[in-house]
Short mmCIF file of C-alpha atoms in Angstrom, two decimals:
data_model
loop_
_atom_site.label_atom_id
_atom_site.label_comp_id
_atom_site.label_asym_id
_atom_site.label_seq_id
_atom_site.Cartn_x
_atom_site.Cartn_y
_atom_site.Cartn_z
CA MET A 11 -31.40 16.13 118.55
CA LEU A 12 -32.64 15.54 115.01
CA TRP A 13 -35.71 17.80 114.85
CA THR A 14 -37.42 20.31 117.14
CA ALA A 15 -41.16 20.85 116.99
CA GLY A 16 -40.54 24.32 115.57
CA GLU A 17 -38.30 22.98 112.79
CA ILE A 18 -40.84 20.32 111.91
CA ALA A 19 -43.65 22.88 111.79
CA ALA A 20 -41.59 25.22 109.60
CA ALA A 21 -40.62 22.42 107.20
CA THR A 22 -44.12 20.99 106.85
CA TYR A 23 -46.20 24.18 107.00
CA GLY A 24 -47.85 22.76 110.12
CA ILE A 25 -48.80 23.93 113.58
CA ALA A 26 -47.03 22.56 116.66
CA SER A 27 -49.14 21.78 119.71
CA ALA A 28 -46.17 21.85 122.10
CA ASP A 29 -42.39 22.05 122.24
CA PHE A 30 -40.65 18.71 121.81
CA ALA A 31 -37.44 17.37 120.30
CA ALA A 32 -37.11 14.17 118.27
CA THR A 33 -34.01 12.02 117.90
CA GLY A 34 -35.40 9.77 115.15
CA VAL A 35 -38.24 9.42 112.62
CA ALA A 36 -40.52 6.45 111.89
CA PHE A 37 -43.77 5.81 110.07
CA ASP A 38 -44.18 2.19 111.18
CA SER A 39 -45.52 2.20 114.74
CA ARG A 40 -43.78 -1.13 115.37
CA GLU A 41 -40.41 0.55 114.82
CA VAL A 42 -40.99 3.58 117.04
CA GLY A 43 -38.48 3.95 119.86
CA PRO A 44 -37.90 6.47 122.65
CA GLY A 45 -37.50 9.98 121.30
CA ASP A 46 -38.82 9.26 117.81
CA LEU A 47 -41.09 11.40 115.69
CA PHE A 48 -44.00 9.24 114.47
CA VAL A 49 -45.43 10.17 111.07
CA ALA A 50 -49.06 8.99 110.94
CA LEU A 51 -49.36 8.11 107.26
CA THR A 52 -52.76 7.36 105.78
CA GLY A 53 -52.94 4.63 103.14
CA GLU A 54 -55.49 2.54 101.29
CA SER A 55 -55.48 -0.26 103.84
CA THR A 56 -54.70 1.46 107.13
CA ASP A 57 -54.49 4.80 108.90
CA GLY A 58 -51.43 5.59 110.99
CA HIS A 59 -53.51 7.73 113.34
CA ARG A 60 -54.96 4.49 114.75
CA PHE A 61 -51.52 3.66 116.13
CA LEU A 62 -50.80 6.92 117.93
CA PRO A 63 -51.40 5.40 121.39
CA GLN A 64 -49.00 2.55 120.60
CA ALA A 65 -46.35 4.94 119.25
CA PHE A 66 -46.43 7.13 122.35
CA ALA A 67 -46.53 4.10 124.65
CA GLN A 68 -43.24 3.09 123.01
CA GLY A 69 -41.71 6.47 123.78
CA ALA A 70 -42.46 8.71 120.79
CA ALA A 71 -41.54 12.34 121.47
CA GLY A 72 -44.11 13.73 119.05
CA ALA A 73 -46.09 13.01 115.91
CA ILE A 74 -47.01 14.48 112.55
CA VAL A 75 -50.78 14.20 112.23
CA SER A 76 -53.68 15.53 110.19
CA VAL A 77 -56.31 15.12 112.95
CA ASP A 78 -56.59 16.30 116.53
CA THR A 79 -54.76 14.26 119.16
CA PRO A 80 -53.91 14.91 122.84
CA HIS A 81 -50.30 13.86 122.26
CA PRO A 82 -47.52 16.35 121.36
CA HIS A 83 -47.77 16.84 117.61
CA VAL A 84 -47.43 18.98 114.52
CA ARG A 85 -50.71 19.12 112.65
CA VAL A 86 -50.52 19.31 108.85
CA ALA A 87 -52.98 19.14 105.99
CA GLU A 88 -51.66 15.80 104.71
CA THR A 89 -49.07 13.60 106.39
CA PHE A 90 -47.51 12.04 103.29
CA ALA A 91 -46.82 15.48 101.84
CA ALA A 92 -45.39 16.49 105.22
CA LEU A 93 -42.97 13.54 105.17
CA ASN A 94 -41.73 14.67 101.77
CA ASP A 95 -41.38 18.23 103.04
CA LEU A 96 -39.40 17.01 106.04
CA GLY A 97 -37.10 15.05 103.72
CA ARG A 98 -36.56 18.14 101.57
CA ALA A 99 -35.74 20.20 104.67
CA ALA A 100 -33.21 17.61 105.81
CA ARG A 101 -31.58 17.70 102.40
CA ALA A 102 -31.55 21.51 102.37
CA ARG A 103 -29.72 21.81 105.71
CA MET A 104 -27.14 19.15 104.85
CA ALA A 105 -23.87 20.76 103.73
CA GLY A 106 -22.02 17.59 102.74
CA THR A 107 -21.98 15.29 99.73
CA VAL A 108 -25.04 13.29 98.66
CA ILE A 109 -24.81 10.10 96.59
CA GLY A 110 -27.77 8.43 94.89
CA VAL A 111 -27.74 4.77 93.84
CA THR A 112 -30.11 2.93 91.51
CA GLY A 113 -30.00 -0.05 89.14
CA SER A 114 -31.92 -3.17 88.18
CA VAL A 115 -29.61 -5.27 90.36
CA GLY A 116 -27.02 -4.51 93.01
CA LYS A 117 -28.28 -1.17 94.29
CA THR A 118 -28.74 -2.20 97.93
CA SER A 119 -25.44 -4.10 97.98
CA ALA A 120 -23.62 -1.17 96.36
CA LYS A 121 -25.23 1.26 98.79
CA GLU A 122 -24.10 -0.78 101.79
CA ALA A 123 -20.60 -1.25 100.37
CA LEU A 124 -20.36 2.48 99.65
CA PHE A 125 -21.44 3.28 103.19
CA ALA A 126 -18.79 0.93 104.59
CA ALA A 127 -16.11 2.36 102.30
CA LEU A 128 -16.83 5.97 103.27
CA ASP A 129 -17.49 5.29 106.95
CA ARG A 130 -13.99 3.85 107.18
CA SER A 131 -12.60 7.37 106.69
CA LEU A 132 -15.46 9.32 108.30
CA PRO A 133 -16.72 7.15 111.16
CA GLY A 134 -20.09 8.29 112.43
CA GLU A 135 -20.38 11.02 109.80
CA VAL A 136 -21.87 8.98 106.94
CA HIS A 137 -25.62 8.38 106.69
CA ARG A 138 -27.45 5.95 104.42
CA SER A 139 -30.94 4.65 103.83
CA VAL A 140 -31.54 1.50 105.85
CA LYS A 141 -32.96 -1.78 104.59
CA SER A 142 -34.33 -1.24 101.08
CA TYR A 143 -36.10 2.02 101.83
CA ASN A 144 -35.96 3.19 98.23
CA ASN A 145 -39.51 4.15 97.20
CA HIS A 146 -41.83 7.16 97.51
CA THR A 147 -42.06 6.73 101.29
CA GLY A 148 -38.69 5.18 102.06
CA VAL A 149 -36.60 7.86 100.38
CA PRO A 150 -38.08 10.88 102.20
CA LEU A 151 -38.00 8.90 105.46
CA SER A 152 -34.30 8.16 104.94
CA LEU A 153 -33.64 11.83 104.25
CA ALA A 154 -35.64 12.92 107.30
CA ARG A 155 -33.49 10.63 109.46
CA MET A 156 -30.24 12.22 108.27
CA PRO A 157 -28.37 14.00 111.09
CA ARG A 158 -27.79 17.67 110.46
CA ASP A 159 -23.98 17.35 110.64
CA THR A 160 -23.74 14.46 108.15
CA ARG A 161 -20.68 14.68 105.89
CA VAL A 162 -21.86 12.14 103.28
CA GLY A 163 -25.36 10.77 102.64
CA VAL A 164 -25.93 7.64 100.53
CA PHE A 165 -29.47 6.99 99.29
CA GLU A 166 -30.90 4.07 97.36
CA MET A 167 -33.65 4.82 94.86
CA GLY A 168 -35.85 2.25 93.15
CA MET A 169 -38.73 2.22 90.70
CA ASN A 170 -41.05 -0.08 88.80
CA HIS A 171 -42.75 2.53 86.58
CA PRO A 172 -41.46 5.39 84.41
CA GLY A 173 -41.29 8.76 86.16
CA GLU A 174 -40.80 7.44 89.68
CA LEU A 175 -37.05 7.99 89.81
CA ALA A 176 -37.40 11.46 88.32
CA ALA A 177 -39.54 12.42 91.32
CA LEU A 178 -37.26 10.78 93.90
CA THR A 179 -33.99 12.18 92.56
CA ARG A 180 -35.33 15.73 92.71
CA ILE A 181 -35.87 15.25 96.44
CA VAL A 182 -32.45 13.66 97.02
CA ARG A 183 -30.56 16.09 94.73
CA PRO A 184 -27.39 13.98 94.58
CA HIS A 185 -23.94 15.29 93.82
CA ILE A 186 -23.03 11.81 92.56
CA ALA A 187 -25.53 9.44 90.88
CA ILE A 188 -24.79 5.75 90.19
CA VAL A 189 -26.54 3.24 87.95
CA THR A 190 -25.23 -0.19 88.94
CA ALA A 191 -26.63 -2.29 86.09
CA ILE A 192 -29.56 -2.64 83.71
CA ALA A 193 -31.34 -5.99 83.54
CA PRO A 194 -34.82 -7.46 83.00
CA ALA A 195 -36.80 -6.44 86.09
CA HIS A 196 -40.37 -5.17 86.37
CA THR A 197 -40.68 -5.98 82.66
CA ALA A 198 -44.43 -6.23 83.11
CA PHE A 199 -44.41 -2.42 83.22
CA PHE A 200 -41.94 -1.73 80.38
CA PRO A 201 -42.01 -2.57 76.67
CA ASP A 202 -38.32 -3.57 76.58
CA GLU A 203 -35.01 -3.33 78.39
CA SER A 204 -34.17 0.01 76.75
CA ALA A 205 -37.21 1.50 78.46
CA ILE A 206 -35.88 0.19 81.78
CA ALA A 207 -32.56 1.92 81.04
CA ASP A 208 -34.41 5.16 80.31
CA ALA A 209 -36.28 4.91 83.61
CA LYS A 210 -33.06 4.23 85.56
CA GLY A 211 -31.38 7.12 83.75
CA GLU A 212 -33.92 9.47 85.34
CA ILE A 213 -31.67 9.52 88.41
CA PHE A 214 -29.37 11.96 86.62
CA GLN A 215 -32.15 14.55 86.34
CA GLY A 216 -31.71 15.47 90.01
CA LEU A 217 -27.93 15.96 89.90
CA GLU A 218 -26.64 19.11 91.49
CA PRO A 219 -24.81 21.45 89.06
CA GLY A 220 -21.42 20.00 88.17
CA GLY A 221 -22.40 16.60 89.57
CA THR A 222 -20.94 13.23 88.59
CA ALA A 223 -22.81 10.45 86.76
CA ILE A 224 -21.44 6.91 87.19
CA VAL A 225 -22.44 4.46 84.45
CA PRO A 226 -21.77 0.73 83.81
CA PHE A 227 -19.35 0.54 80.86
CA ASP A 228 -20.07 -3.11 80.04
CA SER A 229 -23.83 -2.57 79.74
CA PRO A 230 -25.36 -2.67 76.24
CA HIS A 231 -27.23 0.45 77.39
CA ARG A 232 -24.06 2.37 78.28
CA ASP A 233 -24.43 4.99 75.54
CA ARG A 234 -28.10 5.42 76.35
CA LEU A 235 -27.26 6.12 79.99
CA ILE A 236 -24.42 8.47 79.05
CA ALA A 237 -26.83 10.40 76.82
CA ALA A 238 -29.36 10.55 79.68
CA ALA A 239 -26.71 11.99 81.97
CA ALA A 240 -25.29 14.51 79.47
CA PRO A 241 -27.80 17.38 80.08
CA TYR A 242 -27.36 17.21 83.86
CA ALA A 243 -23.87 15.91 84.73
CA GLY A 244 -20.68 17.94 84.83
CA ARG A 245 -18.73 14.69 84.50
CA THR A 246 -19.56 11.11 83.52
CA VAL A 247 -17.44 8.21 84.79
CA THR A 248 -17.74 4.64 83.53
CA PHE A 249 -16.84 1.46 85.43
CA GLY A 250 -16.48 -2.09 84.22
CA LEU A 251 -14.36 -5.09 83.37
CA ARG A 252 -13.56 -4.21 79.76
CA LYS A 253 -10.90 -1.93 78.32
CA GLY A 254 -12.12 1.61 77.91
CA ALA A 255 -13.82 1.91 81.28
CA ASP A 256 -12.62 4.83 83.42
CA VAL A 257 -12.56 2.59 86.47
CA ARG A 258 -11.62 -0.93 85.39
CA ALA A 259 -10.67 -4.26 86.93
CA VAL A 260 -7.39 -5.26 85.29
CA GLU A 261 -7.32 -8.41 87.42
CA ALA A 262 -9.99 -10.30 89.37
CA MET A 263 -8.80 -13.59 90.81
CA ARG A 264 -10.90 -15.89 92.97
CA LEU A 265 -9.21 -16.88 96.23
CA PRO A 266 -9.64 -20.26 97.98
CA SER A 267 -11.85 -18.55 100.58
CA GLY A 268 -14.32 -17.52 97.87
CA ALA A 269 -13.24 -13.89 98.07
CA SER A 270 -11.70 -12.11 95.08
CA PHE A 271 -8.36 -10.37 94.73
CA VAL A 272 -8.94 -7.35 92.52
CA THR A 273 -6.60 -4.86 90.93
CA ALA A 274 -8.51 -1.80 89.78
CA LYS A 275 -7.22 0.97 87.55
CA LEU A 276 -8.59 4.46 88.14
CA GLY A 277 -7.07 6.74 85.56
CA GLU A 278 -3.33 6.65 86.23
CA ARG A 279 -3.71 5.02 89.65
CA GLU A 280 -4.01 1.37 90.59
CA LEU A 281 -5.53 -0.13 93.73
CA SER A 282 -5.22 -3.77 94.73
CA PHE A 283 -7.60 -5.09 97.36
CA THR A 284 -9.40 -8.19 98.55
CA LEU A 285 -13.14 -8.22 97.99
CA SER A 286 -14.83 -10.39 100.61
CA GLN A 287 -18.00 -10.98 98.61
CA PRO A 288 -17.75 -13.68 95.91
CA GLY A 289 -18.79 -13.35 92.28
CA MET A 290 -18.06 -11.12 89.30
CA HIS A 291 -21.25 -9.15 89.94
CA TRP A 292 -19.65 -8.05 93.23
CA VAL A 293 -16.48 -7.05 91.40
CA SER A 294 -18.65 -4.77 89.26
CA ASN A 295 -20.33 -3.36 92.39
CA ALA A 296 -16.92 -2.69 93.93
CA LEU A 297 -15.77 -0.76 90.86
CA ALA A 298 -18.87 1.45 91.05
CA VAL A 299 -18.15 2.02 94.74
CA LEU A 300 -14.54 3.02 94.04
CA ALA A 301 -15.68 5.41 91.31
CA ALA A 302 -18.05 7.07 93.77
CA VAL A 303 -15.46 7.23 96.57
CA GLU A 304 -13.02 8.93 94.21
CA ALA A 305 -15.71 11.35 92.99
CA ALA A 306 -16.53 12.20 96.61
CA GLY A 307 -12.88 12.85 97.43
CA GLY A 308 -12.71 9.84 99.73
CA ASP A 309 -9.76 7.67 100.72
CA LEU A 310 -9.45 4.82 98.20
CA ALA A 311 -7.02 2.77 100.29
CA ARG A 312 -9.37 2.76 103.25
CA ALA A 313 -12.26 1.95 100.93
CA GLY A 314 -10.32 -1.12 99.80
CA LEU A 315 -9.91 -2.21 103.42
CA ALA A 316 -13.63 -1.81 104.02
CA LEU A 317 -14.47 -3.96 100.96
CA ALA A 318 -12.20 -6.67 102.35
CA GLU A 319 -14.05 -6.73 105.65
CA MET A 320 -17.66 -6.53 104.47
CA GLY A 321 -19.90 -9.35 105.57
CA GLY A 322 -22.89 -10.59 103.60
CA LEU A 323 -26.24 -8.85 103.85
CA ALA A 324 -29.31 -10.76 104.96
CA GLY A 325 -31.22 -11.74 101.83
CA ARG A 326 -28.38 -10.52 99.62
CA GLY A 327 -25.48 -12.89 100.00
CA LEU A 328 -25.28 -13.63 103.72
CA ARG A 329 -23.58 -17.00 104.21
CA PHE A 330 -24.08 -19.26 107.19
CA MET A 331 -23.60 -22.83 108.24
CA ALA A 332 -26.73 -24.81 109.05
CA PRO A 333 -27.16 -28.33 110.39
CA ALA A 334 -27.68 -31.13 107.89
CA ALA A 335 -27.47 -34.92 107.98
CA GLY A 336 -24.00 -35.80 109.17
CA GLY A 337 -22.76 -32.29 109.87
CA ASP A 338 -23.18 -28.78 108.44
CA MET A 339 -24.03 -27.32 105.05
CA LEU A 340 -23.30 -23.88 103.59
CA VAL A 341 -26.37 -21.71 102.90
CA ILE A 342 -26.15 -18.67 100.62
CA ASP A 343 -29.06 -16.37 101.45
CA GLU A 344 -30.18 -14.43 98.36
CA SER A 345 -33.83 -14.60 99.36
CA TYR A 346 -34.71 -10.91 99.14
CA ASN A 347 -35.20 -10.50 95.40
CA ALA A 348 -34.63 -12.06 91.99
CA ASN A 349 -34.63 -11.31 88.30
CA PRO A 350 -33.01 -13.21 85.41
CA ALA A 351 -29.69 -11.35 85.67
CA SER A 352 -29.29 -11.74 89.43
CA MET A 353 -30.32 -15.40 89.23
CA ARG A 354 -27.54 -16.06 86.73
CA ALA A 355 -24.99 -14.12 88.78
CA THR A 356 -25.68 -15.99 92.01
CA LEU A 357 -25.83 -19.38 90.29
CA ALA A 358 -22.33 -18.60 88.97
CA VAL A 359 -21.26 -17.99 92.58
CA LEU A 360 -22.77 -21.33 93.62
CA ALA A 361 -20.81 -23.02 90.82
CA GLU A 362 -17.54 -22.07 92.53
CA GLU A 363 -18.41 -23.68 95.86
CA PRO A 364 -17.08 -27.11 96.86
CA GLY A 365 -19.45 -29.96 97.62
CA ARG A 366 -22.83 -30.96 96.24
CA HIS A 367 -24.89 -28.05 94.90
CA LEU A 368 -28.58 -27.58 95.76
CA ALA A 369 -30.67 -24.63 94.58
CA VAL A 370 -33.91 -23.46 96.19
CA LEU A 371 -35.28 -20.99 93.65
CA GLY A 372 -38.49 -18.99 93.95
CA GLU A 373 -40.39 -17.60 91.01
CA MET A 374 -39.41 -14.22 89.56
CA ARG A 375 -42.30 -11.76 89.57
CA GLU A 376 -43.35 -8.73 87.49
CA LEU A 377 -41.85 -10.14 84.28
CA GLY A 378 -45.01 -9.80 82.19
CA ASP A 379 -45.75 -11.90 79.10
CA ALA A 380 -42.12 -12.99 78.79
CA SER A 381 -42.17 -14.64 82.22
CA PRO A 382 -42.30 -18.26 80.94
CA ASP A 383 -39.27 -17.69 78.69
CA TYR A 384 -37.30 -15.95 81.44
CA HIS A 385 -37.95 -18.81 83.85
CA ALA A 386 -37.18 -21.55 81.33
CA GLY A 387 -34.00 -19.66 80.43
CA LEU A 388 -32.55 -20.42 83.87
CA ALA A 389 -32.10 -24.09 82.95
CA GLU A 390 -28.67 -23.64 81.38
CA PRO A 391 -27.11 -21.57 84.22
CA ILE A 392 -28.51 -24.13 86.70
CA LEU A 393 -26.83 -26.94 84.78
CA ALA A 394 -23.64 -24.90 84.44
CA ALA A 395 -23.60 -24.50 88.23
CA ASN A 396 -23.62 -28.31 88.59
CA VAL A 397 -26.83 -28.21 90.61
CA GLU A 398 -27.78 -31.76 91.57
CA THR A 399 -31.27 -30.94 92.87
CA ALA A 400 -33.40 -27.89 92.14
CA LEU A 401 -36.23 -27.08 94.53
CA LEU A 402 -38.51 -24.73 92.58
CA VAL A 403 -41.11 -22.68 94.44
CA GLY A 404 -44.20 -21.09 92.90
CA GLU A 405 -46.51 -21.60 89.94
CA ALA A 406 -44.39 -19.47 87.56
CA MET A 407 -41.54 -21.97 87.93
CA ALA A 408 -43.43 -24.59 85.86
CA PRO A 409 -41.60 -23.77 82.58
CA LEU A 410 -38.25 -24.16 84.32
CA ALA A 411 -39.30 -27.46 85.87
CA GLN A 412 -40.23 -28.66 82.40
CA ALA A 413 -36.94 -27.45 80.90
CA LEU A 414 -34.96 -29.35 83.55
CA GLU A 415 -37.01 -32.54 83.45
CA GLY A 416 -34.83 -35.59 82.92
CA ARG A 417 -31.61 -33.58 83.24
CA ILE A 418 -31.35 -33.18 87.03
CA GLU A 419 -33.55 -33.93 90.00
CA VAL A 420 -36.36 -31.36 90.21
CA MET A 421 -38.88 -30.78 92.99
CA HIS A 422 -41.56 -28.23 92.10
CA VAL A 423 -43.56 -27.13 95.16
CA ALA A 424 -46.20 -24.51 95.85
CA ASP A 425 -44.76 -22.65 98.82
CA ALA A 426 -41.74 -21.94 100.98
CA ALA A 427 -42.91 -24.09 103.89
CA THR A 428 -43.05 -27.19 101.69
CA ALA A 429 -39.66 -26.36 100.20
CA LEU A 430 -38.12 -26.07 103.67
CA GLY A 431 -39.39 -29.51 104.65
CA ARG A 432 -38.06 -31.06 101.44
CA LEU A 433 -34.69 -29.35 101.86
CA LYS A 434 -34.26 -30.58 105.43
CA ASP A 435 -34.93 -34.14 104.25
CA LEU A 436 -32.55 -33.79 101.33
CA ALA A 437 -29.55 -31.86 102.67
CA ARG A 438 -26.41 -33.47 103.99
CA ALA A 439 -23.06 -32.38 105.35
CA GLY A 440 -20.86 -30.53 102.89
CA ASP A 441 -23.70 -29.31 100.66
CA ALA A 442 -23.79 -25.78 99.28
CA VAL A 443 -27.35 -24.43 99.07
CA LEU A 444 -28.45 -21.29 97.23
CA VAL A 445 -31.79 -19.78 98.32
CA LYS A 446 -33.05 -17.11 95.91
CA GLY A 447 -36.38 -15.75 94.67
CA SER A 448 -38.61 -12.71 94.51
CA ASN A 449 -39.36 -11.35 97.97
CA GLY A 450 -43.08 -12.05 97.72
CA VAL A 451 -42.43 -15.80 97.44
CA GLY A 452 -41.32 -15.78 101.08
CA LEU A 453 -38.07 -17.73 100.83
CA SER A 454 -36.81 -15.72 103.80
CA ARG A 455 -38.88 -18.15 105.88
CA ILE A 456 -36.66 -20.96 104.62
CA VAL A 457 -33.60 -18.97 105.69
CA ALA A 458 -35.14 -18.27 109.09
CA GLY A 459 -35.92 -21.96 109.53
CA LEU A 460 -32.36 -22.94 108.68
CA ARG A 461 -30.75 -20.18 110.72
CA GLY A 462 -32.39 -21.33 113.92
CA ALA A 463 -29.26 -23.31 114.76
CA GLY A 464 -27.00 -21.79 112.14
CA ASP A 465 -23.87 -19.68 112.50
CA ALA A 466 -23.90 -16.71 110.17
CA ILE A 467 -20.58 -15.96 108.55
CA GLY A 468 -21.68 -12.31 108.37
CA ASP A 469 -22.37 -12.37 112.12
CA ARG A 470 -18.92 -13.75 112.82
CA MET A 471 -17.51 -10.78 110.92
CA GLY A 472 -19.44 -8.34 113.08
CA VAL A 473 -22.13 -7.58 110.52
CA LYS A 474 -25.66 -7.06 111.76
CA THR A 475 -28.21 -9.00 109.75
#
């Protein structure tokens, strides 16, 4: 039992029509399962109350509504406010440790790695936000889903405007707050990268008294983030690859499998472990995870084992073999999101793979007036990755196509469907293919098309995608 009707009514200042008990919470009627509480949110384009019959047909135990309905419900003045209130109530009754994660890149990957690392010691007692539920609706939903006996909760928080993280972190109230990295992202809404750092640093404003701030040491914005944390944190811990970081990689060696062997120094202690995910950006993520595990009092040795066994996440590094002319090719699925920093990081991963290198790259969005320069700036990392053919998707990729003209083979297409057709004609056995772009470009459709007969490496490792 997650919530009773009485608890929901008390948390949301609502009135219950009947006694019921919910075992889950959802605001998307398509995701409602037996025993769930359905929150009928009202938005600009749709009204969740329209889907009450569907939700109850799928087994909903009750609903939060703002209009009359014959179904078991708690009626409130406004359902979005009620969802926030329910999230706050879940946080208030949770007696364990709460960890908040943000950053321009790596926050979902770090959140999943942190969950795996902590769950290794506390199986079934660690809760985290699913998917990328990190905004004004996803965060309170993730909190509302947290079981009452949770020992550790891990919550991802995102933003694309100043002030958004300040609001979210005061709901989450973390004991430990992590900033993974600062990079150009959503630059259409910020004057410069320092302003992005300031907005990410808002996560520290919600820290519980005596809480721990975890900051990237190698970032040019390190001191800015440390200053942002100072009024709120009892302790600030840095992580990175350079000397001076509190949690530092003293060795990071790529293995033939593509994994990395890492020796990390945490104060006077050292931990050596294999990191299954390739790339130096993942080494940085792992250091942030270890810093958080230590701050939470977790078992570092078991965390190292969990990092060795992690599979790739769909859209964020999942690897699978797909059919190509003459055999199979390796596909690296980074289709969920992209900005200049993450593009460079994943192209560096592609560079380490054997075989011919192909890159299917979708345009990067929300980069503002600097967008043409950011796109053209990918030419050098593409060449450094020994990409033989670049399939570029979207109008904003035109400056990159021009920068690469005459240097490698370039195919600039309008949409993902066209890119998939071109890739199938082009690919052959032994190729390594990177698929990466902003989510709105729809490159996940390319991945879905290739995975039809593919064998996901993450699946083989028991990871749900």
